[in-house]
Coordinates of C-alpha atoms in Angstrom, one line a residue:
X1 CA -13.9 12.8 117.8
X2 CA -11.2 10.7 116.1
X3 CA -11.0 8.3 119.1
X4 CA -14.8 8.0 119.0
X5 CA -14.8 6.9 115.3
X6 CA -12.0 4.5 115.9
X7 CA -13.8 2.9 118.9
X8 CA -17.1 2.9 116.9
X9 CA -15.4 1.1 114.0
X10 CA -13.6 -1.4 116.2
X11 CA -16.4 -2.4 118.5
X12 CA -19.6 -1.9 116.5
X13 CA -19.0 -2.2 112.8
X14 CA -15.9 -4.4 112.4
X15 CA -12.7 -5.3 114.3
X16 CA -10.7 -2.5 112.6
X17 CA -10.2 1.2 113.1
X18 CA -12.6 3.4 111.1
X19 CA -11.2 6.4 109.3
X20 CA -13.0 9.2 107.4
X21 CA -12.4 7.6 104.0
X22 CA -13.9 4.2 105.2
X23 CA -16.9 6.0 106.6
X24 CA -17.5 7.7 103.2
X25 CA -17.2 4.3 101.5
X26 CA -19.9 2.9 103.8
X27 CA -22.2 5.8 102.9
X28 CA -21.7 5.8 99.2
X29 CA -20.4 3.3 96.6
X30 CA -18.4 6.1 94.8
X31 CA -14.7 5.5 95.0
X32 CA -14.8 1.8 95.6
X33 CA -11.8 -0.1 94.1
X34 CA -12.5 -2.4 91.2
X35 CA -11.6 -5.4 93.3
X36 CA -14.0 -4.5 96.0
X37 CA -16.8 -3.8 93.5
X38 CA -16.3 -7.2 91.9
X39 CA -16.2 -8.9 95.3
X40 CA -19.4 -7.2 96.4
X41 CA -21.0 -8.0 93.1
X42 CA -20.2 -11.7 93.5
X43 CA -21.7 -11.7 97.0
X44 CA -24.8 -9.9 95.9
X45 CA -25.4 -12.2 92.9
X46 CA -24.8 -15.4 94.9
X47 CA -27.3 -14.3 97.6
X48 CA -29.9 -13.2 95.0
X49 CA -29.7 -16.6 93.4
X50 CA -29.9 -18.5 96.7
X51 CA -32.9 -16.5 97.9
X52 CA -34.6 -16.7 94.5
X53 CA -34.1 -20.5 94.4
X54 CA -35.7 -20.8 97.8
X55 CA -38.6 -18.6 97.0
X56 CA -39.2 -20.4 93.7
X57 CA -40.0 -23.5 95.8
X58 CA -41.7 -22.0 98.8
X59 CA -43.9 -19.4 97.1
X60 CA -45.9 -22.0 95.1
X61 CA -46.1 -24.4 98.1
X62 CA -47.8 -21.7 100.2
X63 CA -50.6 -21.9 97.7
X64 CA -51.9 -24.8 99.8
X65 CA -52.8 -22.3 102.5
X66 CA -54.8 -20.2 99.9
X67 CA -56.8 -23.3 99.0
X68 CA -57.6 -24.1 102.6
X69 CA -58.5 -20.5 103.7
X70 CA -60.0 -18.6 100.7
X71 CA -62.8 -19.4 98.3
X72 CA -61.7 -21.5 95.3
X73 CA -62.1 -18.6 92.9
X74 CA -59.8 -16.4 94.9
X75 CA -57.4 -19.2 95.7
X76 CA -56.9 -20.0 92.0
X77 CA -56.1 -16.4 91.3
X78 CA -53.6 -16.2 94.1
X79 CA -52.0 -19.5 93.1
X80 CA -51.7 -18.3 89.5
X81 CA -50.0 -15.1 90.8
X82 CA -47.7 -17.3 92.9
X83 CA -46.6 -19.3 89.9
X84 CA -45.9 -16.1 88.0
X85 CA -43.7 -14.9 90.8
X86 CA -42.1 -18.3 91.0
X87 CA -41.2 -18.0 87.3
X88 CA -39.4 -14.8 88.0
X89 CA -37.6 -16.3 90.9
X90 CA -36.5 -19.3 88.7
X91 CA -35.2 -16.8 86.1
X92 CA -33.2 -15.0 88.7
X93 CA -31.8 -18.2 90.2
X94 CA -30.9 -19.7 86.8
X95 CA -27.1 -19.8 86.2
X96 CA -26.1 -17.3 83.6
X97 CA -23.0 -15.4 82.6
X98 CA -22.2 -12.2 84.6
X99 CA -21.3 -9.1 82.7
X100 CA -17.5 -8.9 82.5
X101 CA -17.5 -5.1 82.1
X102 CA -20.1 -4.2 84.7
X103 CA -20.6 -7.0 87.2
X104 CA -21.7 -4.7 90.0
X105 CA -24.5 -3.2 87.8
X106 CA -25.5 -6.7 86.9
X107 CA -25.8 -7.7 90.6
X108 CA -27.8 -4.6 91.5
X109 CA -30.2 -5.1 88.6
X110 CA -30.8 -8.7 89.8
X111 CA -31.4 -7.4 93.3
X112 CA -33.9 -4.8 92.1
X113 CA -35.9 -7.5 90.3
X114 CA -35.8 -9.7 93.4
X115 CA -37.0 -6.9 95.7
X116 CA -39.9 -5.8 93.4
X117 CA -41.6 -9.2 93.2
X118 CA -43.2 -9.3 96.7
X119 CA -44.5 -5.7 96.5
X120 CA -46.0 -6.4 93.1
X121 CA -47.6 -9.6 94.4
X122 CA -49.1 -7.4 97.2
X123 CA -50.3 -4.9 94.7
X124 CA -52.2 -7.4 92.5
X125 CA -53.6 -9.4 95.4
X126 CA -54.6 -6.6 97.6
X127 CA -57.9 -5.8 95.8
X128 CA -58.9 -9.4 95.6
X129 CA -58.2 -9.9 99.3
X130 CA -60.3 -6.9 100.3
X131 CA -63.3 -8.3 98.6
X132 CA -63.0 -11.9 100.1
X133 CA -61.8 -11.5 103.7
X134 CA -64.6 -12.2 106.0
X135 CA -63.5 -14.8 108.6
X136 CA -60.7 -14.1 111.2
X137 CA -58.4 -16.6 109.5
X138 CA -58.8 -14.9 106.1
X139 CA -58.2 -11.5 107.7
X140 CA -55.0 -12.9 109.3
X141 CA -53.6 -14.3 106.1
X142 CA -54.5 -11.0 104.2
X143 CA -52.7 -9.1 107.0
X144 CA -49.6 -11.3 106.4
X145 CA -49.6 -10.5 102.7
X146 CA -49.7 -6.8 103.7
X147 CA -46.4 -7.2 105.5
X148 CA -44.6 -8.3 102.4
X149 CA -43.1 -4.9 101.6
X150 CA -41.8 -4.7 105.2
X151 CA -40.2 -8.1 104.9
X152 CA -38.5 -7.0 101.7
X153 CA -37.0 -4.0 103.5
X154 CA -35.7 -6.2 106.2
X155 CA -34.2 -8.6 103.6
X156 CA -31.9 -5.8 102.4
X157 CA -29.9 -6.4 105.6
X158 CA -28.3 -9.6 104.1
X159 CA -26.6 -7.7 101.3
X160 CA -23.4 -5.6 101.4
X161 CA -24.9 -2.3 100.4
X162 CA -23.9 1.2 101.3
X163 CA -26.3 3.5 103.1
X164 CA -27.3 5.4 99.9
X165 CA -27.7 2.1 98.0
X166 CA -30.0 0.7 100.7
X167 CA -32.1 3.9 100.7
X168 CA -32.4 4.0 96.9
X169 CA -33.3 0.4 96.7
X170 CA -36.0 0.8 99.3
X171 CA -37.7 3.6 97.5
X172 CA -39.4 1.5 94.8
X173 CA -40.7 -0.9 97.5
X174 CA -42.1 1.9 99.7
X175 CA -43.6 3.8 96.7
X176 CA -45.2 0.6 95.4
X177 CA -46.7 0.0 98.8
X178 CA -48.1 3.5 99.0
X179 CA -49.4 3.3 95.4
X180 CA -51.2 0.0 96.3
X181 CA -53.1 1.7 99.1
X182 CA -54.1 4.6 97.0
X183 CA -55.0 2.5 94.0
X184 CA -57.4 0.4 96.0
X185 CA -59.2 3.4 97.5
X186 CA -57.6 3.7 100.9
X187 CA -56.9 7.0 102.4
X188 CA -53.4 7.5 103.9
X189 CA -53.7 8.4 107.6
X190 CA -51.4 8.6 110.6
X191 CA -53.7 6.5 112.7
X192 CA -54.4 3.8 110.1
X193 CA -50.9 3.5 108.5
X194 CA -48.5 5.3 110.9
X195 CA -47.5 2.0 112.6
X196 CA -46.8 0.3 109.3
X197 CA -44.8 3.3 108.1
X198 CA -42.8 3.4 111.3
X199 CA -42.1 -0.4 111.1
X200 CA -40.9 0.1 107.5
X201 CA -38.5 2.9 108.5
X202 CA -37.2 0.7 111.3
X203 CA -36.6 -2.2 108.9
X204 CA -34.8 0.2 106.6
X205 CA -32.6 1.5 109.4
X206 CA -31.6 -2.0 110.4
X207 CA -30.9 -2.9 106.8
X208 CA -28.8 0.2 106.3
X209 CA -26.7 -0.5 109.4
X210 CA -26.2 -4.1 108.5
X211 CA -25.3 -3.3 104.9
X212 CA -22.8 -0.7 106.0
X213 CA -21.2 -3.1 108.5
X214 CA -20.9 -5.8 105.8
X215 CA -19.3 -3.2 103.4
X216 CA -16.7 -2.2 106.0
X217 CA -15.9 -5.8 107.0
X218 CA -15.7 -6.9 103.4
X219 CA -13.4 -3.9 102.5
X220 CA -11.2 -4.8 105.5
X221 CA -10.8 -8.4 104.5
X222 CA -10.3 -7.7 100.8
X223 CA -7.7 -5.1 101.5
X224 CA -5.8 -7.3 103.9
X225 CA -5.8 -10.2 101.4
X226 CA -4.9 -8.2 98.4
X227 CA -2.4 -5.7 99.6
X228 CA 1.3 -6.1 100.5
X229 CA 1.5 -5.4 104.3
X230 CA 4.9 -3.6 103.9
X231 CA 4.2 -1.2 101.0
X232 CA 0.4 -1.1 100.8
X233 CA 0.7 -2.0 97.1
X234 CA -1.3 -4.9 95.5
X235 CA 0.3 -8.3 95.9
X236 CA 1.4 -10.0 92.8
X237 CA -1.5 -12.5 92.8
X238 CA -4.2 -9.9 93.2
X239 CA -2.3 -7.6 90.8
X240 CA -2.3 -10.2 88.1
X241 CA -6.1 -10.7 88.6
X242 CA -6.7 -6.9 88.4
X243 CA -4.4 -6.6 85.4
X244 CA -6.2 -9.4 83.6
X245 CA -9.5 -7.7 84.2
X246 CA -8.2 -4.3 83.1
X247 CA -6.9 -5.8 79.9
X248 CA -10.3 -7.3 79.1
X249 CA -12.0 -4.0 79.8
X250 CA -9.4 -2.2 77.6
X251 CA -10.1 -4.7 74.8
X252 CA -13.8 -4.2 75.1
X253 CA -13.7 -0.4 75.2
X254 CA -10.8 0.1 72.9
X255 CA -9.1 2.4 75.4
X256 CA -5.4 2.0 75.8
X257 CA -3.6 0.7 78.8
X258 CA 0.0 1.7 79.7
X259 CA 2.2 -0.3 82.1
X260 CA 5.5 0.6 83.7
X261 CA 7.9 -1.9 85.3
X262 CA 9.9 -0.2 88.0
X263 CA 13.0 -1.6 89.7
X264 CA 15.1 0.2 92.3
X265 CA 18.7 0.5 91.4
X266 CA 21.4 -1.2 93.5
X267 CA 18.8 -2.2 96.2
X268 CA 20.8 -5.2 97.3
X269 CA 23.6 -3.0 98.4
X270 CA 21.2 -1.2 100.8
X271 CA 20.3 -4.5 102.5
X272 CA 23.8 -5.8 102.6
X273 CA 25.3 -2.5 104.0
X274 CA 22.6 -1.1 106.2
X275 CA 20.3 -4.1 106.9
X276 CA 16.8 -5.1 105.9
X277 CA 15.1 -2.5 108.0
X278 CA 16.7 0.2 106.0
X279 CA 15.8 -1.6 102.8
X280 CA 12.2 -1.9 103.9
X281 CA 12.1 1.8 104.7
X282 CA 13.3 2.5 101.1
X283 CA 10.6 0.3 99.7
X284 CA 7.9 1.9 101.7
X285 CA 9.1 5.4 100.7
X286 CA 9.1 4.4 97.0
X287 CA 5.6 2.9 97.2
X288 CA 4.3 6.1 99.0
X289 CA 5.9 8.3 96.3
X290 CA 4.4 6.2 93.5
X291 CA 0.9 6.0 95.1
X292 CA 0.9 9.8 95.7
X293 CA 1.7 10.4 92.0
X294 CA -0.7 7.8 90.6
X295 CA -4.4 8.4 90.1
X296 CA -7.0 6.6 92.1
X297 CA -7.9 4.5 89.0
X298 CA -4.3 3.4 88.6
X299 CA -2.8 0.3 90.3
X300 CA 0.5 -0.2 92.0
X301 CA 1.6 -3.8 92.3
X302 CA 4.6 -5.1 94.2
X303 CA 5.8 -7.6 91.7
X304 CA 8.6 -9.1 93.8
X305 CA 11.4 -7.8 96.1
X306 CA 12.2 -4.2 94.9
X307 CA 10.2 -4.6 91.6
X308 CA 6.9 -2.7 91.2
X309 CA 4.4 -2.5 88.3
X310 CA 2.3 0.6 87.8
X311 CA -0.8 0.0 85.7
X312 CA -2.4 3.0 84.1
X313 CA -5.8 2.2 82.5
X314 CA -7.3 4.5 79.9
X315 CA -3.9 6.1 79.4
X316 CA -2.4 6.5 75.9
X317 CA 1.4 6.3 75.7
X318 CA 1.4 10.0 74.9
X319 CA 0.2 10.9 78.4
X320 CA 2.6 8.6 80.2
X321 CA 5.5 11.1 80.3
X322 CA 3.4 13.4 82.4
X323 CA 3.4 10.8 85.2
X324 CA 7.1 10.3 85.0
X325 CA 7.8 14.0 85.0
X326 CA 5.9 14.2 88.3
X327 CA 7.9 11.3 89.6
X328 CA 11.2 13.0 88.6
X329 CA 10.1 16.2 90.3
X330 CA 9.4 14.6 93.7
X331 CA 12.0 11.8 93.4
X332 CA 11.9 8.3 94.8
X333 CA 13.2 9.0 98.2
X334 CA 16.8 8.8 99.6
X335 CA 19.2 6.0 100.4
X336 CA 20.5 5.5 104.0
X337 CA 23.6 7.5 103.0
X338 CA 21.5 10.5 101.9
X339 CA 22.0 10.0 98.2
X340 CA 18.8 9.9 96.1
X341 CA 17.1 6.6 95.3
X342 CA 17.0 5.9 91.6
X343 CA 15.0 3.4 89.5
X344 CA 15.2 1.8 86.1
X345 CA 11.8 1.8 84.3
X346 CA 10.5 -0.1 81.3
X347 CA 7.2 1.0 79.7
X348 CA 4.8 -0.9 77.5
X349 CA 1.3 -0.3 76.2
X350 CA -1.7 -2.3 74.9
X351 CA -1.8 -0.7 71.4
X352 CA 1.6 -2.1 70.5
X353 CA 1.5 -5.0 68.0
X354 CA 0.6 -8.2 69.9
X355 CA -0.1 -6.2 73.1
X356 CA -3.5 -7.7 73.8
X357 CA -2.3 -10.0 76.6
X358 CA -1.1 -8.7 80.0
X359 CA 1.6 -11.3 80.1
X360 CA 3.1 -9.9 76.9
X361 CA 2.9 -6.3 78.3
X362 CA 4.8 -7.5 81.5
X363 CA 7.4 -9.3 79.4
X364 CA 8.0 -6.2 77.2
X365 CA 8.1 -3.8 80.1
X366 CA 10.5 -6.2 82.0
X367 CA 12.8 -6.4 79.0
X368 CA 12.9 -2.6 78.7
X369 CA 13.6 -2.3 82.4
X370 CA 16.7 -4.5 81.9
X371 CA 17.7 -2.4 78.9
X372 CA 17.5 0.6 81.3
X373 CA 19.8 -1.3 83.7
X374 CA 22.3 -2.2 81.1
X375 CA 22.1 1.4 79.7
X376 CA 23.4 2.9 82.9
X377 CA 20.4 2.6 85.3
X378 CA 18.4 5.6 86.5
X379 CA 16.5 5.9 83.2
X380 CA 13.3 5.0 81.4
X381 CA 13.1 2.9 78.3
X382 CA 10.1 3.7 76.2
X383 CA 8.4 1.6 73.5
X384 CA 9.8 2.1 70.0
X385 CA 8.3 5.4 68.8
X386 CA 7.1 3.8 65.6
X387 CA 5.1 1.2 67.5
X388 CA 3.9 3.7 70.0
X389 CA 2.7 5.9 67.1
X390 CA 3.9 9.0 68.9
X391 CA 6.6 11.6 68.3
X392 CA 9.1 13.2 70.6
X393 CA 9.6 10.3 73.0
X394 CA 13.2 9.4 73.6
X395 CA 13.8 5.6 73.5
X396 CA 16.1 5.9 76.5
X397 CA 15.5 8.8 78.9
X398 CA 16.9 9.6 82.4
X399 CA 14.4 9.2 85.2
X400 CA 15.6 11.8 87.8
X401 CA 16.9 15.4 87.7
X402 CA 20.3 14.3 88.8
X403 CA 20.6 12.0 85.8
X404 CA 19.4 14.7 83.5
X405 CA 22.1 17.0 84.8
X406 CA 24.7 14.3 84.4
X407 CA 23.6 13.7 80.8
X408 CA 23.9 17.4 80.1

């Protein structure tokens, strides 16, 4: 079964292996990283604007067909409806600021508006067309209007949506189509409407498969571009972008953000004595231990060499010792000679005076990390308790059980 999913992911969905977690991420948006959500939002918004701009031009132009085919009274109504739809498309295509706090919700809202315009056009025009379709050409054009909801479902295929998202977004379109039939006195029947329903389901299936493939491919590219290949942590560039975003969200919500600057002790000696492969193994072990301890909402950034930054959003300084207690219990790994790896750690948080910029947080945490180095290594330097507005936090604290025993 595992080999089947790997082959399925490699040859059908994208040129990468497909694991269980990636499959879940293609089915539901829950658990997506903040980077992936923002990237998906930018793609959705850009495509909504492009399609809306095209429709804003093409929809009114097609009014020439209405003038040529239908009676003037009906043609005027249809053209008026077309210009109303074009106005909505212009509003969707018009450049505007995207929500900084919830860009993905913003993109989905725009997409919903785009998807509902054709079914609503079909709803308002259906009754008029039933009363004025006599010639074969009129019946043909009216039939094309009836296919608008199906075209919309097929259009979902160009957006990077999970299976659940595609299904939920299709429901308003399908329900609007069914309501249109019932509202205008038609009786739902398998013979009369079974073919159309089957075609809509097929379009939805194609859209779901295409959206899932795009989600998987996008996640693969984003992860490769944003993560350090050795440790799996975020690269410094992507980490700075994420940290900047998290700081803005922290300022908007008022929730605190805590940051830890982590530097392995005497790492150069490992490379010099045992070689870079041994050093790489120590870095991978440290990153794995950190990522196991951190929450899914936290970020681990490889800042450079043996330096890592752990970003803890929505975490007051009072809760930070819980994380480092877990780290002390499991340790950072072992050196090639069997002795435990140790680290010097500096901590900063956004509620310190002047802590509203991520650059300042990095600077303070970096300074405190060097204080830990000069204080004997293998320890944590916390913010000043007065600025942290907490009690019971030692300004300098050992970071491993061995150091605690030595201090005792």
